[in-house]
Amino acid sequence: MTSGQGTDSLTARMHKGLHRARIGVRKAGVDYFRGEGSDRFALAVLLLAIPAIAAGTLRFPEWVAPTALVLPVIAGGLVLRPANLLVLYGASATALVVESALFGPYDEGPDRITPGTVLVVAAVGFFGLLIAQFRSRVGVPWRRGGTMLFDLRERIRVQSELPKLPQGWHREMALRPAGGQSFSGDFVVASRTHGGSILEVVLTDVSGKGMDAASRALLLSGAFGGLLGSLPPHAFLPAANGYLLRQDWDEGFATSIHLVLDLESGDYELLSAGHLPALQLSAGTGRWEEKSGEGPLLGVYDGAQFDPVKGTLRTGDVLMLFTDGLVEAADRDIAEGIDRLTGEADRYVASGFAGAAWHLIEAVAKDVNDDRALLLICRDA
């Protein structure tokens, strides 16, 4: 083998080694960010930071205060497991003892370790340990927790999207959780069945509001999404009612309205489980009419029956489904809220309802501390 070939072989091996090292470092970084890697590296870095901070305090006390030891303690509370966090605390306590011994008694000068310094570091360490214990009990590291919540929010958003409708139909939907949060107790599941000729939409309002209701809504939205389209339309609400009863929640009821719409003829059925009536705008008369089936709340008692109401969406007609957060408030009753909603909706009759759902929530119930949902199904003129 010539010297040139040997050099090329060595260069190739070096490139392969660097490539493997780069892939390994990248994988370790991704695993650590996702919370699947070891925290030993973070522990080592923080342990090295403690003597560095202590040395800075001894050398430049006017720049590096003794309380600077709370920085690795805070970082440790966020990234370390409880067992390794105690090791870090032990190192921090040792650094305080060494600083105190070298500085001398705290009453002999300004740059001394005072009892207040010790209390501050200890208090921060205590709260850091509480955070680490909570993460350990939940089983989700902080690096992965935010990603999981973001993923859940996106899944709920995608699941609540309405399917595309054929030409001649238009749909609008808006969900707004209470308190500006990302999760809501109101949710929508929808599906096109029978070869796409039937649109089934279920709008549900889980008892409670905000994050208290959002966890139950997350579970129910997945279950309802699996039931919708798998059962005949009249069997959906009884199956959903049975599912809630099996959960045996302390506050486990919900209201729901189920729309079954024939996209070819415009005929529809509405089945309601204690939900507010839908509103239909007749293009011929320009008036809103309440449409409501009869049925009890979901999750109250077994064997409940849900009787549908039928109707037809003709050219130019609009059907509006909504939850009580949109029309109910402490200073007004539901009838007044519905009148206000239809009054605002009349402004969109001439120009069409494109983008109207969100604007209606803003106009009617912008500052209401409750979950709000609005769905519009329009048959275009």
GROMACS .gro file of N, CA and C in nm, residues 70-125:
model
  168
   70VAL      N    1  -2.723   3.030   4.478
   70VAL     CA    2  -2.860   2.988   4.446
   70VAL      C    3  -2.875   2.958   4.297
   71LEU      N    4  -2.785   3.009   4.212
   71LEU     CA    5  -2.798   2.987   4.068
   71LEU      C    6  -2.787   2.839   4.031
   72PRO      N    7  -2.681   2.767   4.072
   72PRO     CA    8  -2.680   2.623   4.043
   72PRO      C    9  -2.788   2.547   4.118
   73VAL      N   10  -2.830   2.598   4.235
   73VAL     CA   11  -2.937   2.531   4.310
   73VAL      C   12  -3.069   2.540   4.231
   74ILE      N   13  -3.098   2.658   4.175
   74ILE     CA   14  -3.219   2.673   4.094
   74ILE      C   15  -3.213   2.585   3.970
   75ALA      N   16  -3.098   2.588   3.902
   75ALA     CA   17  -3.083   2.506   3.782
   75ALA      C   18  -3.097   2.358   3.815
   76GLY      N   19  -3.042   2.317   3.927
   76GLY     CA   20  -3.054   2.177   3.968
   76GLY      C   21  -3.198   2.137   3.995
   77GLY      N   22  -3.276   2.228   4.055
   77GLY     CA   23  -3.416   2.198   4.080
   77GLY      C   24  -3.495   2.176   3.953
   78LEU      N   25  -3.447   2.233   3.843
   78LEU     CA   26  -3.517   2.220   3.716
   78LEU      C   27  -3.474   2.098   3.635
   79VAL      N   28  -3.349   2.056   3.649
   79VAL     CA   29  -3.297   1.954   3.558
   79VAL      C   30  -3.258   1.823   3.624
   80LEU      N   31  -3.241   1.821   3.756
   80LEU     CA   32  -3.189   1.702   3.822
   80LEU      C   33  -3.300   1.621   3.888
   81ARG      N   34  -3.274   1.492   3.901
   81ARG     CA   35  -3.362   1.405   3.979
   81ARG      C   36  -3.339   1.430   4.127
   82PRO      N   37  -3.436   1.398   4.212
   82PRO     CA   38  -3.422   1.430   4.355
   82PRO      C   39  -3.295   1.376   4.418
   83ALA      N   40  -3.253   1.251   4.386
   83ALA     CA   41  -3.134   1.194   4.448
   83ALA      C   42  -3.010   1.275   4.412
   84ASN      N   43  -2.994   1.308   4.284
   84ASN     CA   44  -2.878   1.387   4.243
   84ASN      C   45  -2.887   1.531   4.292
   85LEU      N   46  -3.009   1.580   4.311
   85LEU     CA   47  -3.026   1.715   4.363
   85LEU      C   48  -2.972   1.726   4.505
   86LEU      N   49  -2.989   1.621   4.585
   86LEU     CA   50  -2.934   1.622   4.722
   86LEU      C   51  -2.782   1.627   4.720
   87VAL      N   52  -2.722   1.561   4.623
   87VAL     CA   53  -2.575   1.569   4.609
   87VAL      C   54  -2.533   1.712   4.581
   88LEU      N   55  -2.605   1.779   4.494
   88LEU     CA   56  -2.575   1.919   4.463
   88LEU      C   57  -2.592   2.007   4.585
   89TYR      N   58  -2.697   1.981   4.663
   89TYR     CA   59  -2.718   2.060   4.784
   89TYR      C   60  -2.604   2.039   4.884
   90GLY      N   61  -2.555   1.917   4.894
   90GLY     CA   62  -2.443   1.891   4.981
   90GLY      C   63  -2.319   1.970   4.940
   91ALA      N   64  -2.295   1.977   4.809
   91ALA     CA   65  -2.181   2.054   4.760
   91ALA      C   66  -2.200   2.203   4.788
   92SER      N   67  -2.323   2.252   4.774
   92SER     CA   68  -2.350   2.394   4.801
   92SER      C   69  -2.330   2.426   4.949
   93ALA      N   70  -2.376   2.337   5.036
   93ALA     CA   71  -2.357   2.357   5.180
   93ALA      C   72  -2.208   2.358   5.215
   94THR      N   73  -2.132   2.269   5.153
   94THR     CA   74  -1.987   2.264   5.177
   94THR      C   75  -1.922   2.395   5.135
   95ALA      N   76  -1.966   2.449   5.018
   95ALA     CA   77  -1.910   2.575   4.972
   95ALA      C   78  -1.941   2.689   5.069
   96LEU      N   79  -2.061   2.691   5.124
   96LEU     CA   80  -2.095   2.793   5.223
   96LEU      C   81  -2.009   2.781   5.348
   97VAL      N   82  -1.985   2.658   5.393
   97VAL     CA   83  -1.902   2.637   5.512
   97VAL      C   84  -1.761   2.686   5.486
   98VAL      N   85  -1.704   2.654   5.368
   98VAL     CA   86  -1.568   2.696   5.335
   98VAL      C   87  -1.560   2.848   5.326
   99GLU      N   88  -1.658   2.910   5.262
   99GLU     CA   89  -1.658   3.056   5.252
   99GLU      C   90  -1.667   3.120   5.389
  100SER      N   91  -1.754   3.066   5.474
  100SER     CA   92  -1.769   3.121   5.608
  100SER      C   93  -1.640   3.111   5.688
  101ALA      N   94  -1.571   2.995   5.674
  101ALA     CA   95  -1.445   2.976   5.748
  101ALA      C   96  -1.337   3.071   5.700
  102LEU      N   97  -1.328   3.094   5.570
  102LEU     CA   98  -1.224   3.180   5.515
  102LEU      C   99  -1.254   3.328   5.534
  103PHE      N  100  -1.383   3.365   5.529
  103PHE     CA  101  -1.419   3.505   5.550
  103PHE      C  102  -1.411   3.546   5.697
  104GLY      N  103  -1.439   3.452   5.784
  104GLY     CA  104  -1.443   3.484   5.925
  104GLY      C  105  -1.584   3.515   5.971
  105PRO      N  106  -1.601   3.550   6.101
  105PRO     CA  107  -1.734   3.577   6.155
  105PRO      C  108  -1.806   3.686   6.076
  106TYR      N  109  -1.938   3.671   6.061
  106TYR     CA  110  -2.014   3.761   5.975
  106TYR      C  111  -2.025   3.902   6.033
  107ASP      N  112  -2.000   3.920   6.164
  107ASP     CA  113  -2.014   4.053   6.224
  107ASP      C  114  -1.883   4.133   6.221
  108GLU      N  115  -1.784   4.082   6.147
  108GLU     CA  116  -1.656   4.154   6.142
  108GLU      C  117  -1.632   4.224   6.010
  109GLY      N  118  -1.728   4.225   5.923
  109GLY     CA  119  -1.709   4.295   5.795
  109GLY      C  120  -1.828   4.273   5.705
  110PRO      N  121  -1.839   4.356   5.598
  110PRO     CA  122  -1.956   4.345   5.509
  110PRO      C  123  -1.955   4.220   5.422
  111ASP      N  124  -1.839   4.171   5.381
  111ASP     CA  125  -1.830   4.056   5.289
  111ASP      C  126  -1.819   3.927   5.369
  112ARG      N  127  -1.924   3.895   5.440
  112ARG     CA  128  -1.923   3.776   5.524
  112ARG      C  129  -2.048   3.692   5.495
  113ILE      N  130  -2.044   3.567   5.537
  113ILE     CA  131  -2.159   3.477   5.521
  113ILE      C  132  -2.250   3.499   5.640
  114THR      N  133  -2.362   3.565   5.617
  114THR     CA  134  -2.456   3.596   5.723
  114THR      C  135  -2.560   3.485   5.734
  115PRO      N  136  -2.632   3.480   5.848
  115PRO     CA  137  -2.742   3.383   5.858
  115PRO      C  138  -2.846   3.402   5.747
  116GLY      N  139  -2.867   3.526   5.703
  116GLY     CA  140  -2.962   3.551   5.595
  116GLY      C  141  -2.919   3.485   5.465
  117THR      N  142  -2.787   3.484   5.438
  117THR     CA  143  -2.737   3.418   5.319
  117THR      C  144  -2.769   3.269   5.322
  118VAL      N  145  -2.745   3.209   5.437
  118VAL     CA  146  -2.773   3.066   5.452
  118VAL      C  147  -2.922   3.037   5.436
  119LEU      N  148  -3.007   3.124   5.493
  119LEU     CA  149  -3.152   3.103   5.483
  119LEU      C  150  -3.201   3.115   5.339
  120VAL      N  151  -3.145   3.212   5.264
  120VAL     CA  152  -3.187   3.229   5.124
  120VAL      C  153  -3.151   3.106   5.042
  121VAL      N  154  -3.026   3.058   5.055
  121VAL     CA  155  -2.984   2.940   4.978
  121VAL      C  156  -3.066   2.819   5.019
  122ALA      N  157  -3.092   2.804   5.150
  122ALA     CA  158  -3.169   2.689   5.197
  122ALA      C  159  -3.313   2.694   5.148
  123ALA      N  160  -3.373   2.815   5.148
  123ALA     CA  161  -3.512   2.828   5.102
  123ALA      C  162  -3.524   2.796   4.954
  124VAL      N  163  -3.430   2.846   4.875
  124VAL     CA  164  -3.433   2.816   4.731
  124VAL      C  165  -3.414   2.667   4.709
  125GLY      N  166  -3.324   2.606   4.785
  125GLY     CA  167  -3.304   2.462   4.772
  125GLY      C  168  -3.428   2.383   4.811
   0.00000   0.00000   0.00000
